[in-house]
Coordinates of C-alpha atoms and ligand atoms in Angstrom, one line a residue:
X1 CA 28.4 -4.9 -35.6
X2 CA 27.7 -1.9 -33.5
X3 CA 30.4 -0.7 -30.7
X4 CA 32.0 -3.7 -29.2
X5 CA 34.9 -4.4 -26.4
X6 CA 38.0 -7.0 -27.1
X7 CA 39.0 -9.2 -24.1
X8 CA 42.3 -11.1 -24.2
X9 CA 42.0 -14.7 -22.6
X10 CA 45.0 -17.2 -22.7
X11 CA 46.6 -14.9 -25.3
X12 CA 43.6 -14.8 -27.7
X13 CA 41.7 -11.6 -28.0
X14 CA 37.6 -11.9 -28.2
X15 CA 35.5 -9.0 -29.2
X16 CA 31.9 -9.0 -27.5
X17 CA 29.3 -6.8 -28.5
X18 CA 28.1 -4.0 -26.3
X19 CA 24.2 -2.9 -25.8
X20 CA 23.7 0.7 -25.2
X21 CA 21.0 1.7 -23.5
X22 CA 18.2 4.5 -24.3
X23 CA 19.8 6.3 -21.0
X24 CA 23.4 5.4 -22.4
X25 CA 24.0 2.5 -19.8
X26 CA 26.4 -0.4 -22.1
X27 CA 26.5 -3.2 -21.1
X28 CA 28.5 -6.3 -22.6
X29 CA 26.6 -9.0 -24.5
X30 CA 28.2 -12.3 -23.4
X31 CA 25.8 -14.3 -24.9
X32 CA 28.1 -16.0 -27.0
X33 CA 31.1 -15.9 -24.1
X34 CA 31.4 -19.4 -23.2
X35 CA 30.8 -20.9 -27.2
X36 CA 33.9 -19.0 -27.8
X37 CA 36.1 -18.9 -25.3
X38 CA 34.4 -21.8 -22.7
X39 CA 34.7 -19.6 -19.8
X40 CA 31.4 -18.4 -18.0
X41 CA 31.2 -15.3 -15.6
X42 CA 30.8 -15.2 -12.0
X43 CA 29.0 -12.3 -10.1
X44 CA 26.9 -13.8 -6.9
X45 CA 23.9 -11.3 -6.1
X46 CA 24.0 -10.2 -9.8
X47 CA 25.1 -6.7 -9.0
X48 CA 27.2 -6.6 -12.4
X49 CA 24.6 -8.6 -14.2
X50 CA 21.7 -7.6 -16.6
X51 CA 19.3 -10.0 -16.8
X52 CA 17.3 -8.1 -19.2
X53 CA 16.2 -5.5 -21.6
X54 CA 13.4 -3.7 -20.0
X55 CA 11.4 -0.5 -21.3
X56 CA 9.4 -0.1 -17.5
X57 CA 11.2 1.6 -15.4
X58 CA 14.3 3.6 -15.4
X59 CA 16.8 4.4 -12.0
X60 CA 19.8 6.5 -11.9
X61 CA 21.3 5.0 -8.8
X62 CA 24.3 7.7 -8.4
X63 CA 21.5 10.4 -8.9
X64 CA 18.7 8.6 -7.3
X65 CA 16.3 9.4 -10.2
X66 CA 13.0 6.5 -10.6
X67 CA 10.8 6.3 -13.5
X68 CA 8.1 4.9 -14.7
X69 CA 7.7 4.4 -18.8
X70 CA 9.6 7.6 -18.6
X71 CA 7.6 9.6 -16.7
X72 CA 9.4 10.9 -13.3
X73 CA 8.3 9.2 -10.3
X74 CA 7.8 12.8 -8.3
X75 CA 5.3 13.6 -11.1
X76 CA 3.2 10.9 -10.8
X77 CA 3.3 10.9 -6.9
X78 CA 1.9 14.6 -7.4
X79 CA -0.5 14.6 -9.9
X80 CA -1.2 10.5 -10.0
X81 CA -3.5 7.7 -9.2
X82 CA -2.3 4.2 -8.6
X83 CA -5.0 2.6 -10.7
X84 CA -3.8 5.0 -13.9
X85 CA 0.1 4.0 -12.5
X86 CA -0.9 0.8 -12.5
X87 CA -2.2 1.3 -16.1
X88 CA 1.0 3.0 -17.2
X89 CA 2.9 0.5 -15.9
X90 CA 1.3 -2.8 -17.5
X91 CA 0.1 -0.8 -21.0
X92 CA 3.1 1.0 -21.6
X93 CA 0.9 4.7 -21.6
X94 CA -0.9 6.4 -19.8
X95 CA -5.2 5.7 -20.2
X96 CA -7.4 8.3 -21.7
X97 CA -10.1 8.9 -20.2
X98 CA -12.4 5.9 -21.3
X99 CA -9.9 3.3 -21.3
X100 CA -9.4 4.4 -17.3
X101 CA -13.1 4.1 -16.6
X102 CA -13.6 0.8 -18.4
X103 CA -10.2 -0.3 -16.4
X104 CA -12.3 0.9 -13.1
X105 CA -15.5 -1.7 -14.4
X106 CA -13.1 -4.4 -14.9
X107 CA -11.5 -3.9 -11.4
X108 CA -14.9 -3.4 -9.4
X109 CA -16.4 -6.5 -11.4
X110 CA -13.5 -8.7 -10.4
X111 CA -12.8 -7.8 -6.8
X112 CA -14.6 -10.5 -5.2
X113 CA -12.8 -13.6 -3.9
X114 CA -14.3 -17.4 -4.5
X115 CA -16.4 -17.8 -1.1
X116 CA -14.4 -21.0 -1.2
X117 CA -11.5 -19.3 -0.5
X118 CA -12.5 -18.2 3.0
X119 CA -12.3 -21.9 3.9
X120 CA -8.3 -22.0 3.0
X121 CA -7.7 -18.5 5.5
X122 CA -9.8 -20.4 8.3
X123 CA -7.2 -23.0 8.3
X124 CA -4.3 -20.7 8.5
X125 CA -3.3 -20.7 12.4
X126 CA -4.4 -17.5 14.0
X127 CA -0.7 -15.7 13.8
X128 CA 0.4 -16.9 10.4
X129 CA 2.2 -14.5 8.6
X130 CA -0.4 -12.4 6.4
X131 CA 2.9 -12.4 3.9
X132 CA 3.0 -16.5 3.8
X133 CA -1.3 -16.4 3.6
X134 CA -1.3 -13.9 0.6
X135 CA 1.7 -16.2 -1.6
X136 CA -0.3 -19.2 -0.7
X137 CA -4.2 -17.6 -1.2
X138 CA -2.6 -15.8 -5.0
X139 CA -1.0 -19.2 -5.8
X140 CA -4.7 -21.0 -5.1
X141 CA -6.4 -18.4 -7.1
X142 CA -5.1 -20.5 -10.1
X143 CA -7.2 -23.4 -9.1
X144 CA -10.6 -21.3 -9.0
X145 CA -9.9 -20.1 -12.6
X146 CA -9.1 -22.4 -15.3
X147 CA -7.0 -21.7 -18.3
X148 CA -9.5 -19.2 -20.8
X149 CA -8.7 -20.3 -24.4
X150 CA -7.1 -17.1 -26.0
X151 CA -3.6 -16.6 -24.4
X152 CA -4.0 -12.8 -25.1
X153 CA -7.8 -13.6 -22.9
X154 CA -6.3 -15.3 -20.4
X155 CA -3.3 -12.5 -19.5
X156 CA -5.7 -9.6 -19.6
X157 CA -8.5 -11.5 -17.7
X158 CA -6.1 -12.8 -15.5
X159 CA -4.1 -9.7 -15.1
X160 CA -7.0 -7.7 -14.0
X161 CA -8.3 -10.5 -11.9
X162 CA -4.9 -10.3 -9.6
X163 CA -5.4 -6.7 -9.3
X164 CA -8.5 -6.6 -8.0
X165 CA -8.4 -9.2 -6.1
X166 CA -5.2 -8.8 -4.6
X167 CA -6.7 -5.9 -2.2
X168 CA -9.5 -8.1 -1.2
X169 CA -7.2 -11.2 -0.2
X170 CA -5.3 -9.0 1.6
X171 CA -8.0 -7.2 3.6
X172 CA -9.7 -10.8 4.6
X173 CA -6.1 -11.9 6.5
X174 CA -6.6 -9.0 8.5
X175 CA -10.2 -9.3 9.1
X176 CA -9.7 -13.4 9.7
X177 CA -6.8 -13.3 11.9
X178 CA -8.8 -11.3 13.9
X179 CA -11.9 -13.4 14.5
X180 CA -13.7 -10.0 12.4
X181 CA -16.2 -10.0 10.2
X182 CA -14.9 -10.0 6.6
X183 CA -15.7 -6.6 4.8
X184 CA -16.7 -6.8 1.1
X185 CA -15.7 -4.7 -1.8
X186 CA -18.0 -2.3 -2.5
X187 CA -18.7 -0.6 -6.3
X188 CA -18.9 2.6 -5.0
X189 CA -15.8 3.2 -3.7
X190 CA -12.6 3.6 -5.9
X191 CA -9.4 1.1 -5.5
X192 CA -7.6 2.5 -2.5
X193 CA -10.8 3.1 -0.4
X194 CA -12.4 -0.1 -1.0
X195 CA -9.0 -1.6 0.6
X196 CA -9.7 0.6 3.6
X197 CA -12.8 0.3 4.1
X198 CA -12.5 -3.4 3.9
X199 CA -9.6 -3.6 6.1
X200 CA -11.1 -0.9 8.9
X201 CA -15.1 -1.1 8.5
X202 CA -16.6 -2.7 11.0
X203 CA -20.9 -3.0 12.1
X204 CA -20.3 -1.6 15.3
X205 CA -17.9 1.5 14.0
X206 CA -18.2 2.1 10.0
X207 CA -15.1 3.4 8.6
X208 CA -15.3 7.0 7.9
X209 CA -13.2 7.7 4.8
X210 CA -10.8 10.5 4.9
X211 CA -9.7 11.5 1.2
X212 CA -5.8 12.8 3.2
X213 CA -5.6 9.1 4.0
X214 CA -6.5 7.8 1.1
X215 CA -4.0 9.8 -1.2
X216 CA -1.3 8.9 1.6
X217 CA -2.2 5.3 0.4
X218 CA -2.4 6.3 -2.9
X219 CA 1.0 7.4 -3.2
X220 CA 2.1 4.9 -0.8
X221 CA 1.5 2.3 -4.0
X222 CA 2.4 5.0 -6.6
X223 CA 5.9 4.8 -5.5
X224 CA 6.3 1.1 -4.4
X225 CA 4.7 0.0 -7.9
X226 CA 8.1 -0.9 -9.6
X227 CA 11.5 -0.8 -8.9
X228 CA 13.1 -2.8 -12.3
X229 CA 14.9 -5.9 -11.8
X230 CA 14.7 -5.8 -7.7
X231 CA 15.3 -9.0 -6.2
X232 CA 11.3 -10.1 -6.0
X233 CA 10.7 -8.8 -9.8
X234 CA 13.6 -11.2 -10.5
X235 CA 11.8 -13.9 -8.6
X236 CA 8.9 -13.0 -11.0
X237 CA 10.7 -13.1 -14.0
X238 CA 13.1 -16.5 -13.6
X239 CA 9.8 -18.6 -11.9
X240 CA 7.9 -17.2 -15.0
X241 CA 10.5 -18.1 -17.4
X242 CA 9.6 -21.6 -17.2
X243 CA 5.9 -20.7 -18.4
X244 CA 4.3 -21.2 -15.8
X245 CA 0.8 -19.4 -14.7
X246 CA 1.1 -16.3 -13.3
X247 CA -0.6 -16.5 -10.1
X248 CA 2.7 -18.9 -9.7
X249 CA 4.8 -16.4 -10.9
X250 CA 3.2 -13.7 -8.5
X251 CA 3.3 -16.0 -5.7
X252 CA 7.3 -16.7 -5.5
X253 CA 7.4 -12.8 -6.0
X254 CA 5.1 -12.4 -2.6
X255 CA 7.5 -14.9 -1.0
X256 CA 10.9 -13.0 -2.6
X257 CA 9.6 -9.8 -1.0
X258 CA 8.7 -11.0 2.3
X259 CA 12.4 -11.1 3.3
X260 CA 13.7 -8.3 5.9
X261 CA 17.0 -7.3 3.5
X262 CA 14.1 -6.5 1.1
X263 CA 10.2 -5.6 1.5
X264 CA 10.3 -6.7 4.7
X265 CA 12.4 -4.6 5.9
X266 CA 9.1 -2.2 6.3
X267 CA 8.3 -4.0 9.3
X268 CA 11.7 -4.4 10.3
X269 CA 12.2 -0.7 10.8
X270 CA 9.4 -0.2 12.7
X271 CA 10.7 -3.3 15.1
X272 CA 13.8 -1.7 15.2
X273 CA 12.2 1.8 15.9
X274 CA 10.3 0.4 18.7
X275 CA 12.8 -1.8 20.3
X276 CA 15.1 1.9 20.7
X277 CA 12.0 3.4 21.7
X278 CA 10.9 0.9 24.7
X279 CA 14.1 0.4 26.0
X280 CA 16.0 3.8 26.2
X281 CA 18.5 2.9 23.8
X282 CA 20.9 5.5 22.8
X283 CA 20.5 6.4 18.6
X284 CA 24.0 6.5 18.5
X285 CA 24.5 2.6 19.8
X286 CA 22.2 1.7 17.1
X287 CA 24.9 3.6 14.3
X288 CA 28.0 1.7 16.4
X289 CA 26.3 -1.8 16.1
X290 CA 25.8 -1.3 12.0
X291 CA 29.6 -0.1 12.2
X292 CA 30.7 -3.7 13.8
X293 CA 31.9 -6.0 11.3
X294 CA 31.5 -8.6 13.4
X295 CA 27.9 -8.0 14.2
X296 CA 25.4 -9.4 12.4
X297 CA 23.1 -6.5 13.0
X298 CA 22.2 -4.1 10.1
X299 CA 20.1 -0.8 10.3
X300 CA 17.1 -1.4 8.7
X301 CA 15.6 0.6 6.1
X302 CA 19.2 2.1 5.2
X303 CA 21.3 1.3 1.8
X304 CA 20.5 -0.2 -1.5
X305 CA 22.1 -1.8 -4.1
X306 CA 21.3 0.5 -7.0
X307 CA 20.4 3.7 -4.7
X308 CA 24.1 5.2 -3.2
X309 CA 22.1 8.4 -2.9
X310 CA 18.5 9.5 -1.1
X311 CA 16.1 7.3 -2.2
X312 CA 13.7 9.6 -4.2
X313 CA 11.0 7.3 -2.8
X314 CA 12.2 7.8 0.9
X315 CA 12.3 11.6 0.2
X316 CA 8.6 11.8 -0.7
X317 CA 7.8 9.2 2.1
X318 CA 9.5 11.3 4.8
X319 CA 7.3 14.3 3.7
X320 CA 3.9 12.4 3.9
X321 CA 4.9 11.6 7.8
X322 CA 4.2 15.0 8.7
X323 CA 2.1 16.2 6.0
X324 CA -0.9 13.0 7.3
X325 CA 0.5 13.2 11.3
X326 CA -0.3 17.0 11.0
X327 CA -3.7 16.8 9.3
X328 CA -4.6 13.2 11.8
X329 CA -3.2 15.4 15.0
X330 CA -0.9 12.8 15.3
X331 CA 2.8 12.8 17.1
X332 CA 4.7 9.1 16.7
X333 CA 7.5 9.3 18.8
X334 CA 9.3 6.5 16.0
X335 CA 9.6 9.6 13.7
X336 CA 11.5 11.7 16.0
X337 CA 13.5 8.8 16.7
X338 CA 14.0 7.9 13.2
X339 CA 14.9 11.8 11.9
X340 CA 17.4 11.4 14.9
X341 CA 19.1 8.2 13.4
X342 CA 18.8 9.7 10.0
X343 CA 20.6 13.0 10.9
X344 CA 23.4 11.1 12.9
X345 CA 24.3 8.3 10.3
X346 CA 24.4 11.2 7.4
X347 CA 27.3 12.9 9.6
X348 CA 29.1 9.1 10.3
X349 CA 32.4 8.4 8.1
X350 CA 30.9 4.7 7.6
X351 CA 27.6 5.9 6.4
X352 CA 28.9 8.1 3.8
X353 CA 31.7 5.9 2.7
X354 CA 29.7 3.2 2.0
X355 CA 26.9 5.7 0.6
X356 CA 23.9 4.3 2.9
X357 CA 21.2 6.4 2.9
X358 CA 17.4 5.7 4.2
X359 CA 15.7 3.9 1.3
X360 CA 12.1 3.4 0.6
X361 CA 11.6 1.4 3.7
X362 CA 12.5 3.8 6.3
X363 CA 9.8 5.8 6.4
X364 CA 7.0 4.2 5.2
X365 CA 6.3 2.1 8.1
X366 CA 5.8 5.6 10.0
X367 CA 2.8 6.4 6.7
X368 CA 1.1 3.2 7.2
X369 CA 1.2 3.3 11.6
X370 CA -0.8 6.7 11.4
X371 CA -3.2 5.1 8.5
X372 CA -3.9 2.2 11.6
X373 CA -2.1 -0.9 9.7
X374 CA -0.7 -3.4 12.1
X375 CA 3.1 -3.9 11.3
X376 CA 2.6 -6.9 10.2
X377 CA 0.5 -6.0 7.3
X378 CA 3.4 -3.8 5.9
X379 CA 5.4 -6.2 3.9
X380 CA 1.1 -7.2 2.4
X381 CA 1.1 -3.2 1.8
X382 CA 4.2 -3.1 -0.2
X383 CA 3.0 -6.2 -2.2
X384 CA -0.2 -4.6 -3.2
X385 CA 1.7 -2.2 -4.8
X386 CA 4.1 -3.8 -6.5
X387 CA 2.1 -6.0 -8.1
X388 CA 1.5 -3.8 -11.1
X389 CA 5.4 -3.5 -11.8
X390 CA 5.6 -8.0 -11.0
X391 CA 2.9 -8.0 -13.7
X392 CA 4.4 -5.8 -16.1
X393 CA 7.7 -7.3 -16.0
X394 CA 6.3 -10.2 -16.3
X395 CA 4.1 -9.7 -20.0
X396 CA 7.4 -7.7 -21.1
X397 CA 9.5 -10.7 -20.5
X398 CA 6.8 -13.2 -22.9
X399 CA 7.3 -10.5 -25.3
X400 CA 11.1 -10.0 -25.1
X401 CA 12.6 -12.3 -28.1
X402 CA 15.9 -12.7 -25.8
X403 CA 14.2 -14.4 -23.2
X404 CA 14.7 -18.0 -22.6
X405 CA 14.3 -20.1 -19.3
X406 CA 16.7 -18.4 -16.7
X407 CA 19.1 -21.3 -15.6
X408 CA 22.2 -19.7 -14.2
X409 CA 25.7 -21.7 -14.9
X410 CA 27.9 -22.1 -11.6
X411 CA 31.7 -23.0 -10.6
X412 CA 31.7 -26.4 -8.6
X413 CA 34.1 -26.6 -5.8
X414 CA 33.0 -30.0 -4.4
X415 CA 34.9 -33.1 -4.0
X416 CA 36.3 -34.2 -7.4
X417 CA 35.3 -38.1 -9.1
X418 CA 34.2 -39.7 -5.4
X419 CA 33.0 -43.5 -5.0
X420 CA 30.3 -45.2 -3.2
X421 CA 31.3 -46.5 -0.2
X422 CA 28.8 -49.8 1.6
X423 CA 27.6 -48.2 5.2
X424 CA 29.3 -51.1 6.9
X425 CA 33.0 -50.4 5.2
X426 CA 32.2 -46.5 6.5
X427 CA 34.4 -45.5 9.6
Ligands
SDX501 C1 14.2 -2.8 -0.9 O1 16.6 -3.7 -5.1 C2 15.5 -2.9 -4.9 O2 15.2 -2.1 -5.7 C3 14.8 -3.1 -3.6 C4 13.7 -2.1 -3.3 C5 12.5 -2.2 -4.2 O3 11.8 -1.2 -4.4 O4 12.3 -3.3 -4.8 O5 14.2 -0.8 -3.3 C6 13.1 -2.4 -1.9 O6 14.4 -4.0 -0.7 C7 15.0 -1.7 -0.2 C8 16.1 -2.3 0.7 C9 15.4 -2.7 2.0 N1 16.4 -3.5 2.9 C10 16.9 -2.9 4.0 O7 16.7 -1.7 4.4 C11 17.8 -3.8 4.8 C12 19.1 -3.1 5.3 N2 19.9 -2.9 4.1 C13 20.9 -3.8 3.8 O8 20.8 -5.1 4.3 C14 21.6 -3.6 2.5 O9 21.8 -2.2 2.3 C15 20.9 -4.1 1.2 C16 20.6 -5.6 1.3 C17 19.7 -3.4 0.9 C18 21.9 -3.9 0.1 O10 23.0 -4.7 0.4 P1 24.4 -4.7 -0.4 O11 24.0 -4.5 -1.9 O12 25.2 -5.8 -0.1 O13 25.0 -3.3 0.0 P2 26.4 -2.8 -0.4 O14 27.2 -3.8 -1.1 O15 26.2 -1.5 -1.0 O16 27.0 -2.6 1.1 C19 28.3 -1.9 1.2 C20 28.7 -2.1 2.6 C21 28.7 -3.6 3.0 O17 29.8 -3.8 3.8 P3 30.8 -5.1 3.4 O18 29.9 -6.3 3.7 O19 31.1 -5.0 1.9 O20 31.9 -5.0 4.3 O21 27.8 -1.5 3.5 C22 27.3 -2.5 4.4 C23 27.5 -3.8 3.8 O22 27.7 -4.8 4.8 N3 25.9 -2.2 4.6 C24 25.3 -2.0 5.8 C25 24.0 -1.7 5.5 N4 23.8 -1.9 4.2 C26 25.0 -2.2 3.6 N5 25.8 -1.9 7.0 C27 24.9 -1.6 8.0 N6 23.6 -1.4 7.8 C28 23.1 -1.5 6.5 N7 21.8 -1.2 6.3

């Protein structure tokens, strides 16, 4: 046995094996905890709890270092594309040249959605949620594609298939809600302009393509591609553990992410931003209320459970305001306003003590305003990009001889042995 820890329980002493890391992380093994000593652990939110092993991606929360397959995340921001990210991310390596072009083909020949399909978004009332449309319209995809025979077929086909088609389904919500005229792909444009130019074109006013915008995009989905066992990428993993498809397995990750304490908290910052910004609000009222115990209100797009440093995302994020406001000769009055809350909650006691810092969400919503996406579309924005890092998780977990159907134990503190009582000898 490699290096291992002894616990002492009811006077007996137990020695559990620990796994160490390629990064030097150990963690405990407790597989075999309750066989020998009958007692489970408990740790709600998971915060102390590896769920598995993983080879994607790598964080240094106390140093706020991200990446991907090893490769730092400011690197592949910089020099980059999401489709070769996306690549990286699913195939363990980065493509060579052919095997990126071919990938390219495979995305361009799959991007269309089943005309069907535009029947299901016609049905969606007019202000759904594009968030609850996309988890439903990825979860329906199943039914337009039946099983291939090869399982090894049927993950890349299908793999590929949610990757190009993701952009497309996400672009028709837009154009739907709108009463617009859908936009199709088109092969001559690469990944991130065919998603703008699908969501912007239109026959009265065609979408001029501005290459600043689309590498704003670019890296937009280049950092929000994966973030390891997050709580959406968990979503992935547990609903996938029971072997189900997928575009199932996809679809409760859409839904996990849609929540404002995680990807939706994109658009929550911007609300937030807004609401300051209307109604005169001092920045410094804002800090008080996410001081207040007693109030429920929390500043978006600050702290992170693994992050108790600057997000390196957030970092990048922040630059690419000003770098695509500048080159758009744009101001947004929300980033003044949300510099001004960043540099007075870096100087406040509770900020610091409780090491909140803006995370990825803080800025972005600021990127995708000046592109022209509605906020509502954010939480879509950050999907599309994390779908590579859902997908990847995903194939490492059928692949990962540990993993078993995720069924957490729990400690019942009900009523103990009740009896049935006839409703007319109730009181
Ligand atoms: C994402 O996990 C990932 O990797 C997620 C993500 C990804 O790429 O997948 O990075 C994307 O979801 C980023 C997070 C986006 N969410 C928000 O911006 C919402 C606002 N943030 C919080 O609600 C909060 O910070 C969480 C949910 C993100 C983390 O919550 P934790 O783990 O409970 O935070 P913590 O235990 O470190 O908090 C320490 C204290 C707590 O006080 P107590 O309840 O223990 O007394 O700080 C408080 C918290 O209440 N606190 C905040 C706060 N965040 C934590 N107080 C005010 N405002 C906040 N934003």
């Amino acid at each position: 046995m490699g290096e291992s820890v002894r616990i002492e329980i009811e006077g007996k002493t137990y020695e559990l094996p620990l796994i160490i890391g390629s990064e030097g992380e150990k963690a405990i093994d407790i597989n075999e905890l309750r066989k020998k000593t009958g007692l489970i652990t408990y740790d709600p939110g998971f915060g102390n709890t590896g769920s598995c092993k993983s080879a994607i991606t790598f964080m240094d929360g106390e140093k706020g270092i991200l990446r991907y397959r090893g490769i730092p995340i400011e690197e592949l921001a910089e020099y980059s594309t999401f489709k070769e990210t996306a690549y990286l991310l699913i195939n363990g390596r980065l493509p060579n040249r052919a095997e990126l072009n071919q990938f390219s083909v495979l995305l361009n020949d799959h991007s269309l959605v089943h005309e069907d399909m535009q029947l299901f978004y016609q049905n969606f009332p007019r202000a759904s949620h594009p968030m609850g449309i996309l988890s439903s319209m990825v979860n329906a995809t199943r039914s337009f594609y039946p099983e291939l025979q090869t399982a090894e077929e049927e993950i890349n086909i299908t793999v590929t298939r949610l990757l190009a088609k993701v952009r497309t389904m996400a672009a028709m919500s837009y154009k739907i809600s709108r009463g617009h005229k859908v936009v199709y792909p088109r092969s001559d444009l690469a990944y991130c302009a065919n998603f703008l130019n699908m969501m912007f074109d239109s026959p009265v006013k065609p979408y001029v393509i501005d290459e600043d915008v689309v590498r704003a995009l670019e890296v937009f989905w280049i950092l929000h591609a994966d973030h390891e066992q997050n709580c959406s990428t968990s979503a992935v993993r547990v609903v996938g553990s029971g072997k189900v498809n997928l575009y199932a397995a996809i679809s409760a990750g859409i839904a996990a992410l849609w929540g404002p304490l995680h990807g939706g908290a994109n658009q929550a910052v911007i609300e937030m931003l807004t609401d300051v910004h209307a109604s005169g609000y001092k920045v410094s009222r804002l800090i008080e209320r996410a001081k207040e115990k007693q109030d429920p209100f929390r500043m978006m797009g600050f702290g992170h459970r693994v992050y108790k440093t600057y997000d390196p995302r957030a970092k990048i994020i922040k630059g690419m305001c000003h770098k695509l406001l500048n080159k758009l000769h744009m101001k947004d009055p929300l980033l003044d306003l949300a510099m001004e809350l960043e540099e007075i909650a870096m100087r406040d006691d509770f900020f610091k003590e409780n090491n909140l810092y803006p995370n990825v969400d803080f800025y972005s919503g600021i990127v995708l305003r000046a592109i022209g996406f509605p906020s509502n579309m954010f939480t879509v924005l950050f999907a599309i990009g994390r779908l590579p890092g859902w997908i990847a998780q995903w194939k490492e977990s059928l692949d990962d001889p540990d993993w078993r159907l995720s069924r957490p134990r729990q400690i019942y503190i009900g009523s103990v042995l009740n009896h049935y009582v006839p409703v007319d000898k109730r009181k």
